[in-house]
Amino acid sequence: MRLAVGLLTLWLAVALADLTGDAQILEKCLGSISSPERIESDLRKLAKYASWTSEEVPCLMRCLASEKGWFDIDANKWHKQRVAEELGADIYNYCHYELRRKSRDACSYAHRGLRCLKQAELHAGNSISTLMQCSGQLNATNVQMLQYSTLKPKESIPCLFQCFADAMGFYDEAGNWRLLNWQQAFGPTHQEHQPDYSLCRLSDEQRSQASSKCAWMYDEYLCWERLNGNLNGTNLV
């Protein structure tokens, strides 16, 4: 197993950097889960971690999360406070629905949670920095930003969402949603199954009748939050 340390460290840097942050933990977990006969195959699978749609080395992520003190295997739950303290509130908030979405299968539950935390590391900071740039461009105060977090039928900081959506690439040139960009910006919702977001796209006629582009984009964003069950007291990111 010691011969694998170099590969393990490389994989950590690419796939789980700043989350597990410890090659020794990964080596320990592989030592308990894998075998001399499977180690080369498992390492090849780990090298493709970014493209996994399901956990290809069974229960490895549960072990990693447990060794970090983030996941209680016996109770089958995440230590949410510790995750927030060690990774930061922004990353935790991005994944808080996923970390609460319990499953009888602790391995699957831990895998989904750790994968979300990695996605949060990639996207949450960008969402927040982009929002702050937009608030600066619109001369919004901190008080106004706090008030904006409680969404109103009429946008309290005019055109803030348009600025954010344009910067994040939420729409293509034809005005259609780039759904993946929305999902990466906001993170998982509390609903396990994806709603039909096509209901939120206003018709071309409805858009043309709106008072402004900012207005119809904000209306579509409110629909996004409504379908996700987050309309009351929801933060923009």
PDB file of C-alpha atoms in Angstrom:
ATOM      1  CA  MET A   1       0.000   0.000   0.000  1.00  0.00           C
ATOM      2  CA  ARG A   2       2.896   2.398   0.647  1.00  0.00           C
ATOM      3  CA  LEU A   3       3.744   2.386  -3.075  1.00  0.00           C
ATOM      4  CA  ALA A   4       0.388   4.016  -3.729  1.00  0.00           C
ATOM      5  CA  VAL A   5       1.033   7.119  -1.598  1.00  0.00           C
ATOM      6  CA  GLY A   6       2.240   9.238  -4.530  1.00  0.00           C
ATOM      7  CA  LEU A   7      -0.815   8.403  -6.583  1.00  0.00           C
ATOM      8  CA  LEU A   8      -3.083   8.971  -3.617  1.00  0.00           C
ATOM      9  CA  THR A   9      -1.636  12.409  -2.985  1.00  0.00           C
ATOM     10  CA  LEU A  10      -2.004  13.349  -6.651  1.00  0.00           C
ATOM     11  CA  TRP A  11      -5.604  12.188  -6.680  1.00  0.00           C
ATOM     12  CA  LEU A  12      -6.354  14.137  -3.523  1.00  0.00           C
ATOM     13  CA  ALA A  13      -4.959  17.301  -5.049  1.00  0.00           C
ATOM     14  CA  VAL A  14      -7.169  16.930  -8.102  1.00  0.00           C
ATOM     15  CA  ALA A  15     -10.360  15.405  -6.759  1.00  0.00           C
ATOM     16  CA  LEU A  16     -10.787  16.259  -3.084  1.00  0.00           C
ATOM     17  CA  ALA A  17      -8.323  19.052  -2.421  1.00  0.00           C
ATOM     18  CA  ASP A  18      -9.114  21.065   0.713  1.00  0.00           C
ATOM     19  CA  LEU A  19     -11.904  18.678   1.686  1.00  0.00           C
ATOM     20  CA  THR A  20     -10.134  15.649   3.088  1.00  0.00           C
ATOM     21  CA  GLY A  21      -6.741  17.337   2.798  1.00  0.00           C
ATOM     22  CA  ASP A  22      -4.896  14.317   4.192  1.00  0.00           C
ATOM     23  CA  ALA A  23      -3.381  11.566   2.064  1.00  0.00           C
ATOM     24  CA  GLN A  24      -2.937   9.418   5.173  1.00  0.00           C
ATOM     25  CA  ILE A  25      -6.696   9.324   5.718  1.00  0.00           C
ATOM     26  CA  LEU A  26      -7.274   8.239   2.138  1.00  0.00           C
ATOM     27  CA  GLU A  27      -4.579   5.587   2.412  1.00  0.00           C
ATOM     28  CA  LYS A  28      -6.104   4.311   5.661  1.00  0.00           C
ATOM     29  CA  CYS A  29      -9.579   4.090   4.151  1.00  0.00           C
ATOM     30  CA  LEU A  30      -8.347   2.330   1.039  1.00  0.00           C
ATOM     31  CA  GLY A  31      -6.445  -0.083   3.261  1.00  0.00           C
ATOM     32  CA  SER A  32      -9.647  -1.033   5.063  1.00  0.00           C
ATOM     33  CA  ILE A  33     -11.901  -1.142   1.997  1.00  0.00           C
ATOM     34  CA  SER A  34      -9.710  -2.308  -0.872  1.00  0.00           C
ATOM     35  CA  SER A  35      -7.398  -5.316  -1.137  1.00  0.00           C
ATOM     36  CA  PRO A  36      -3.974  -6.011  -2.686  1.00  0.00           C
ATOM     37  CA  GLU A  37      -5.764  -7.607  -5.620  1.00  0.00           C
ATOM     38  CA  ARG A  38      -8.035  -4.611  -6.224  1.00  0.00           C
ATOM     39  CA  ILE A  39      -5.832  -1.660  -5.290  1.00  0.00           C
ATOM     40  CA  GLU A  40      -4.623  -0.866  -8.811  1.00  0.00           C
ATOM     41  CA  SER A  41      -8.154  -1.068 -10.170  1.00  0.00           C
ATOM     42  CA  ASP A  42      -9.478   1.108  -7.341  1.00  0.00           C
ATOM     43  CA  LEU A  43      -6.793   3.733  -7.943  1.00  0.00           C
ATOM     44  CA  ARG A  44      -7.731   3.884 -11.622  1.00  0.00           C
ATOM     45  CA  LYS A  45     -11.342   4.429 -10.593  1.00  0.00           C
ATOM     46  CA  LEU A  46     -10.314   7.186  -8.178  1.00  0.00           C
ATOM     47  CA  ALA A  47      -8.430   8.958 -10.946  1.00  0.00           C
ATOM     48  CA  LYS A  48     -11.815   9.401 -12.661  1.00  0.00           C
ATOM     49  CA  TYR A  49     -13.601  10.619  -9.526  1.00  0.00           C
ATOM     50  CA  ALA A  50     -14.776  13.841 -11.189  1.00  0.00           C
ATOM     51  CA  SER A  51     -16.857  11.850 -13.672  1.00  0.00           C
ATOM     52  CA  TRP A  52     -18.432   9.435 -11.168  1.00  0.00           C
ATOM     53  CA  THR A  53     -22.228   9.288 -11.264  1.00  0.00           C
ATOM     54  CA  SER A  54     -22.243   6.811  -8.373  1.00  0.00           C
ATOM     55  CA  GLU A  55     -19.601   5.671  -5.921  1.00  0.00           C
ATOM     56  CA  GLU A  56     -17.304   3.293  -7.784  1.00  0.00           C
ATOM     57  CA  VAL A  57     -15.241   2.317  -4.730  1.00  0.00           C
ATOM     58  CA  PRO A  58     -18.050   1.301  -2.343  1.00  0.00           C
ATOM     59  CA  CYS A  59     -18.181   3.111   1.004  1.00  0.00           C
ATOM     60  CA  LEU A  60     -14.880   4.931   0.526  1.00  0.00           C
ATOM     61  CA  MET A  61     -16.465   8.368   0.961  1.00  0.00           C
ATOM     62  CA  ARG A  62     -18.230   7.263   4.137  1.00  0.00           C
ATOM     63  CA  CYS A  63     -14.847   6.284   5.553  1.00  0.00           C
ATOM     64  CA  LEU A  64     -13.217   9.560   4.467  1.00  0.00           C
ATOM     65  CA  ALA A  65     -16.000  11.693   5.949  1.00  0.00           C
ATOM     66  CA  SER A  66     -15.972   9.661   9.157  1.00  0.00           C
ATOM     67  CA  GLU A  67     -12.202   9.918   9.589  1.00  0.00           C
ATOM     68  CA  LYS A  68     -12.463  13.692   9.214  1.00  0.00           C
ATOM     69  CA  GLY A  69     -15.064  13.721  11.979  1.00  0.00           C
ATOM     70  CA  TRP A  70     -17.761  15.017   9.645  1.00  0.00           C
ATOM     71  CA  PHE A  71     -19.948  11.904   9.430  1.00  0.00           C
ATOM     72  CA  ASP A  72     -21.235   9.595  12.179  1.00  0.00           C
ATOM     73  CA  ILE A  73     -21.469   6.112  10.668  1.00  0.00           C
ATOM     74  CA  ASP A  74     -23.394   4.574  13.583  1.00  0.00           C
ATOM     75  CA  ALA A  75     -25.985   7.366  13.695  1.00  0.00           C
ATOM     76  CA  ASN A  76     -25.949   7.766   9.887  1.00  0.00           C
ATOM     77  CA  LYS A  77     -25.793  11.549  10.044  1.00  0.00           C
ATOM     78  CA  TRP A  78     -23.535  14.463   9.191  1.00  0.00           C
ATOM     79  CA  HIS A  79     -21.965  16.558  11.943  1.00  0.00           C
ATOM     80  CA  LYS A  80     -23.239  19.720  10.303  1.00  0.00           C
ATOM     81  CA  GLN A  81     -21.800  22.144  12.842  1.00  0.00           C
ATOM     82  CA  ARG A  82     -18.325  20.702  12.426  1.00  0.00           C
ATOM     83  CA  VAL A  83     -18.587  20.806   8.624  1.00  0.00           C
ATOM     84  CA  ALA A  84     -19.588  24.470   8.829  1.00  0.00           C
ATOM     85  CA  GLU A  85     -16.775  25.293  11.250  1.00  0.00           C
ATOM     86  CA  GLU A  86     -14.056  23.541   9.248  1.00  0.00           C
ATOM     87  CA  LEU A  87     -15.160  24.308   5.683  1.00  0.00           C
ATOM     88  CA  GLY A  88     -16.943  27.616   6.235  1.00  0.00           C
ATOM     89  CA  ALA A  89     -20.554  28.732   6.279  1.00  0.00           C
ATOM     90  CA  ASP A  90     -20.659  29.404   2.525  1.00  0.00           C
ATOM     91  CA  ILE A  91     -19.752  25.829   1.621  1.00  0.00           C
ATOM     92  CA  TYR A  92     -22.062  24.371   4.274  1.00  0.00           C
ATOM     93  CA  ASN A  93     -25.013  26.529   3.201  1.00  0.00           C
ATOM     94  CA  TYR A  94     -24.524  25.484  -0.424  1.00  0.00           C
ATOM     95  CA  CYS A  95     -25.000  21.833   0.626  1.00  0.00           C
ATOM     96  CA  HIS A  96     -27.238  22.046   3.670  1.00  0.00           C
ATOM     97  CA  TYR A  97     -30.209  20.448   1.884  1.00  0.00           C
ATOM     98  CA  GLU A  98     -28.055  17.586   0.611  1.00  0.00           C
ATOM     99  CA  LEU A  99     -26.563  16.989   4.054  1.00  0.00           C
ATOM    100  CA  ARG A 100     -30.081  16.766   5.510  1.00  0.00           C
ATOM    101  CA  ARG A 101     -31.365  14.425   2.793  1.00  0.00           C
ATOM    102  CA  LYS A 102     -31.081  11.209   4.791  1.00  0.00           C
ATOM    103  CA  SER A 103     -30.803   7.758   3.270  1.00  0.00           C
ATOM    104  CA  ARG A 104     -30.848   4.311   4.819  1.00  0.00           C
ATOM    105  CA  ASP A 105     -27.713   3.615   2.812  1.00  0.00           C
ATOM    106  CA  ALA A 106     -25.025   5.467   4.774  1.00  0.00           C
ATOM    107  CA  CYS A 107     -22.450   4.915   2.026  1.00  0.00           C
ATOM    108  CA  SER A 108     -24.632   6.597  -0.585  1.00  0.00           C
ATOM    109  CA  TYR A 109     -25.573   9.363   1.864  1.00  0.00           C
ATOM    110  CA  ALA A 110     -21.930  10.143   2.640  1.00  0.00           C
ATOM    111  CA  HIS A 111     -20.937   9.965  -1.028  1.00  0.00           C
ATOM    112  CA  ARG A 112     -23.632  12.450  -2.080  1.00  0.00           C
ATOM    113  CA  GLY A 113     -22.740  14.808   0.738  1.00  0.00           C
ATOM    114  CA  LEU A 114     -18.997  14.769   0.109  1.00  0.00           C
ATOM    115  CA  ARG A 115     -19.522  15.196  -3.621  1.00  0.00           C
ATOM    116  CA  CYS A 116     -21.732  18.221  -2.947  1.00  0.00           C
ATOM    117  CA  LEU A 117     -19.108  19.742  -0.650  1.00  0.00           C
ATOM    118  CA  LYS A 118     -16.559  19.413  -3.435  1.00  0.00           C
ATOM    119  CA  GLN A 119     -18.948  21.121  -5.854  1.00  0.00           C
ATOM    120  CA  ALA A 120     -19.500  23.854  -3.277  1.00  0.00           C
ATOM    121  CA  GLU A 121     -15.762  24.393  -3.046  1.00  0.00           C
ATOM    122  CA  LEU A 122     -15.741  24.993  -6.806  1.00  0.00           C
ATOM    123  CA  HIS A 123     -18.878  27.130  -7.153  1.00  0.00           C
ATOM    124  CA  ALA A 124     -20.094  28.708  -3.891  1.00  0.00           C
ATOM    125  CA  GLY A 125     -17.275  31.226  -3.613  1.00  0.00           C
ATOM    126  CA  ASN A 126     -17.741  32.313  -7.222  1.00  0.00           C
ATOM    127  CA  SER A 127     -21.466  32.874  -6.674  1.00  0.00           C
ATOM    128  CA  ILE A 128     -20.882  35.044  -3.622  1.00  0.00           C
ATOM    129  CA  SER A 129     -18.035  37.076  -5.127  1.00  0.00           C
ATOM    130  CA  THR A 130     -20.118  37.689  -8.266  1.00  0.00           C
ATOM    131  CA  LEU A 131     -23.074  38.834  -6.180  1.00  0.00           C
ATOM    132  CA  MET A 132     -20.840  41.199  -4.220  1.00  0.00           C
ATOM    133  CA  GLN A 133     -19.445  42.644  -7.450  1.00  0.00           C
ATOM    134  CA  CYS A 134     -22.980  43.277  -8.680  1.00  0.00           C
ATOM    135  CA  SER A 135     -24.001  44.913  -5.408  1.00  0.00           C
ATOM    136  CA  GLY A 136     -20.982  47.203  -5.712  1.00  0.00           C
ATOM    137  CA  GLN A 137     -21.858  48.140  -9.291  1.00  0.00           C
ATOM    138  CA  LEU A 138     -25.382  49.038  -8.160  1.00  0.00           C
ATOM    139  CA  ASN A 139     -24.157  50.881  -5.037  1.00  0.00           C
ATOM    140  CA  ALA A 140     -26.228  48.627  -2.786  1.00  0.00           C
ATOM    141  CA  THR A 141     -25.589  48.945   0.946  1.00  0.00           C
ATOM    142  CA  ASN A 142     -25.132  46.028   3.333  1.00  0.00           C
ATOM    143  CA  VAL A 143     -28.522  46.814   4.849  1.00  0.00           C
ATOM    144  CA  GLN A 144     -30.155  46.638   1.415  1.00  0.00           C
ATOM    145  CA  MET A 145     -28.456  43.314   0.713  1.00  0.00           C
ATOM    146  CA  LEU A 146     -29.790  41.875   3.965  1.00  0.00           C
ATOM    147  CA  GLN A 147     -33.273  43.094   3.084  1.00  0.00           C
ATOM    148  CA  TYR A 148     -32.953  41.594  -0.397  1.00  0.00           C
ATOM    149  CA  SER A 149     -32.496  38.144   1.140  1.00  0.00           C
ATOM    150  CA  THR A 150     -36.192  38.191   2.038  1.00  0.00           C
ATOM    151  CA  LEU A 151     -37.498  38.108  -1.497  1.00  0.00           C
ATOM    152  CA  LYS A 152     -40.314  40.473  -2.395  1.00  0.00           C
ATOM    153  CA  PRO A 153     -42.684  40.373  -5.400  1.00  0.00           C
ATOM    154  CA  LYS A 154     -40.890  43.472  -6.707  1.00  0.00           C
ATOM    155  CA  GLU A 155     -37.097  43.419  -6.661  1.00  0.00           C
ATOM    156  CA  SER A 156     -35.866  45.594  -3.789  1.00  0.00           C
ATOM    157  CA  ILE A 157     -32.509  46.314  -5.485  1.00  0.00           C
ATOM    158  CA  PRO A 158     -33.476  46.898  -9.129  1.00  0.00           C
ATOM    159  CA  CYS A 159     -31.553  44.781 -11.633  1.00  0.00           C
ATOM    160  CA  LEU A 160     -29.397  42.983  -9.055  1.00  0.00           C
ATOM    161  CA  PHE A 161     -30.558  39.598 -10.289  1.00  0.00           C
ATOM    162  CA  GLN A 162     -30.022  40.520 -13.942  1.00  0.00           C
ATOM    163  CA  CYS A 163     -26.444  41.518 -13.155  1.00  0.00           C
ATOM    164  CA  PHE A 164     -25.902  38.250 -11.289  1.00  0.00           C
ATOM    165  CA  ALA A 165     -27.602  36.106 -13.951  1.00  0.00           C
ATOM    166  CA  ASP A 166     -25.662  37.702 -16.802  1.00  0.00           C
ATOM    167  CA  ALA A 167     -22.356  37.225 -15.005  1.00  0.00           C
ATOM    168  CA  MET A 168     -23.165  33.588 -14.178  1.00  0.00           C
ATOM    169  CA  GLY A 169     -24.388  32.775 -17.696  1.00  0.00           C
ATOM    170  CA  PHE A 170     -27.920  31.755 -16.710  1.00  0.00           C
ATOM    171  CA  TYR A 171     -29.289  32.494 -20.195  1.00  0.00           C
ATOM    172  CA  ASP A 172     -28.098  31.758 -23.702  1.00  0.00           C
ATOM    173  CA  GLU A 173     -28.307  34.281 -26.546  1.00  0.00           C
ATOM    174  CA  ALA A 174     -31.868  33.181 -27.338  1.00  0.00           C
ATOM    175  CA  GLY A 175     -32.981  33.802 -23.750  1.00  0.00           C
ATOM    176  CA  ASN A 176     -33.255  30.114 -22.845  1.00  0.00           C
ATOM    177  CA  TRP A 177     -32.140  28.862 -19.457  1.00  0.00           C
ATOM    178  CA  ARG A 178     -28.755  27.229 -19.031  1.00  0.00           C
ATOM    179  CA  LEU A 179     -30.082  25.051 -16.236  1.00  0.00           C
ATOM    180  CA  LEU A 180     -26.720  23.600 -15.217  1.00  0.00           C
ATOM    181  CA  ASN A 181     -25.415  27.107 -14.503  1.00  0.00           C
ATOM    182  CA  TRP A 182     -28.395  27.819 -12.242  1.00  0.00           C
ATOM    183  CA  GLN A 183     -27.839  24.576 -10.358  1.00  0.00           C
ATOM    184  CA  GLN A 184     -24.116  25.164  -9.944  1.00  0.00           C
ATOM    185  CA  ALA A 185     -24.695  28.693  -8.671  1.00  0.00           C
ATOM    186  CA  PHE A 186     -27.348  27.857  -6.073  1.00  0.00           C
ATOM    187  CA  GLY A 187     -26.546  24.263  -5.105  1.00  0.00           C
ATOM    188  CA  PRO A 188     -28.969  21.407  -4.383  1.00  0.00           C
ATOM    189  CA  THR A 189     -32.543  22.227  -3.424  1.00  0.00           C
ATOM    190  CA  HIS A 190     -34.563  20.612  -0.660  1.00  0.00           C
ATOM    191  CA  GLN A 191     -36.492  18.567  -3.225  1.00  0.00           C
ATOM    192  CA  GLU A 192     -34.967  15.216  -4.066  1.00  0.00           C
ATOM    193  CA  HIS A 193     -36.444  15.114  -7.569  1.00  0.00           C
ATOM    194  CA  GLN A 194     -35.848  18.000  -9.946  1.00  0.00           C
ATOM    195  CA  PRO A 195     -38.911  20.180 -10.579  1.00  0.00           C
ATOM    196  CA  ASP A 196     -40.010  21.089 -14.092  1.00  0.00           C
ATOM    197  CA  TYR A 197     -38.234  24.425 -14.420  1.00  0.00           C
ATOM    198  CA  SER A 198     -39.574  24.938 -17.935  1.00  0.00           C
ATOM    199  CA  LEU A 199     -42.684  26.272 -16.185  1.00  0.00           C
ATOM    200  CA  CYS A 200     -40.621  29.256 -15.054  1.00  0.00           C
ATOM    201  CA  ARG A 201     -39.585  30.479 -18.481  1.00  0.00           C
ATOM    202  CA  LEU A 202     -41.972  33.242 -19.470  1.00  0.00           C
ATOM    203  CA  SER A 203     -43.169  33.312 -23.055  1.00  0.00           C
ATOM    204  CA  ASP A 204     -41.641  35.824 -25.438  1.00  0.00           C
ATOM    205  CA  GLU A 205     -44.909  37.762 -25.290  1.00  0.00           C
ATOM    206  CA  GLN A 206     -44.878  37.859 -21.479  1.00  0.00           C
ATOM    207  CA  ARG A 207     -41.277  39.008 -21.489  1.00  0.00           C
ATOM    208  CA  SER A 208     -41.993  41.775 -23.981  1.00  0.00           C
ATOM    209  CA  GLN A 209     -44.935  42.969 -21.869  1.00  0.00           C
ATOM    210  CA  ALA A 210     -42.840  43.176 -18.693  1.00  0.00           C
ATOM    211  CA  SER A 211     -41.738  46.612 -17.535  1.00  0.00           C
ATOM    212  CA  SER A 212     -38.078  45.739 -18.172  1.00  0.00           C
ATOM    213  CA  LYS A 213     -35.672  42.881 -18.765  1.00  0.00           C
ATOM    214  CA  CYS A 214     -34.689  43.127 -15.106  1.00  0.00           C
ATOM    215  CA  ALA A 215     -38.334  42.626 -14.127  1.00  0.00           C
ATOM    216  CA  TRP A 216     -38.988  39.462 -16.138  1.00  0.00           C
ATOM    217  CA  MET A 217     -35.667  37.916 -15.152  1.00  0.00           C
ATOM    218  CA  TYR A 218     -36.471  38.533 -11.491  1.00  0.00           C
ATOM    219  CA  ASP A 219     -39.949  37.006 -11.983  1.00  0.00           C
ATOM    220  CA  GLU A 220     -38.342  33.878 -13.428  1.00  0.00           C
ATOM    221  CA  TYR A 221     -35.965  33.730 -10.481  1.00  0.00           C
ATOM    222  CA  LEU A 222     -38.902  33.954  -8.047  1.00  0.00           C
ATOM    223  CA  CYS A 223     -40.471  31.028  -9.896  1.00  0.00           C
ATOM    224  CA  TRP A 224     -37.231  29.059  -9.448  1.00  0.00           C
ATOM    225  CA  GLU A 225     -37.378  29.670  -5.706  1.00  0.00           C
ATOM    226  CA  ARG A 226     -41.104  28.920  -5.586  1.00  0.00           C
ATOM    227  CA  LEU A 227     -40.681  25.528  -7.272  1.00  0.00           C
ATOM    228  CA  ASN A 228     -37.825  24.734  -4.913  1.00  0.00           C
ATOM    229  CA  GLY A 229     -39.954  25.609  -1.895  1.00  0.00           C
ATOM    230  CA  ASN A 230     -37.575  28.356  -0.805  1.00  0.00           C
ATOM    231  CA  LEU A 231     -39.510  31.522  -1.530  1.00  0.00           C
ATOM    232  CA  ASN A 232     -39.924  32.735   2.043  1.00  0.00           C
ATOM    233  CA  GLY A 233     -36.726  34.077   3.561  1.00  0.00           C
ATOM    234  CA  THR A 234     -34.472  32.681   0.858  1.00  0.00           C
ATOM    235  CA  ASN A 235     -31.026  34.111   0.257  1.00  0.00           C
ATOM    236  CA  LEU A 236     -29.943  34.825  -3.286  1.00  0.00           C
ATOM    237  CA  VAL A 237     -27.008  32.458  -2.949  1.00  0.00           C
TER     238      VAL A 237
END
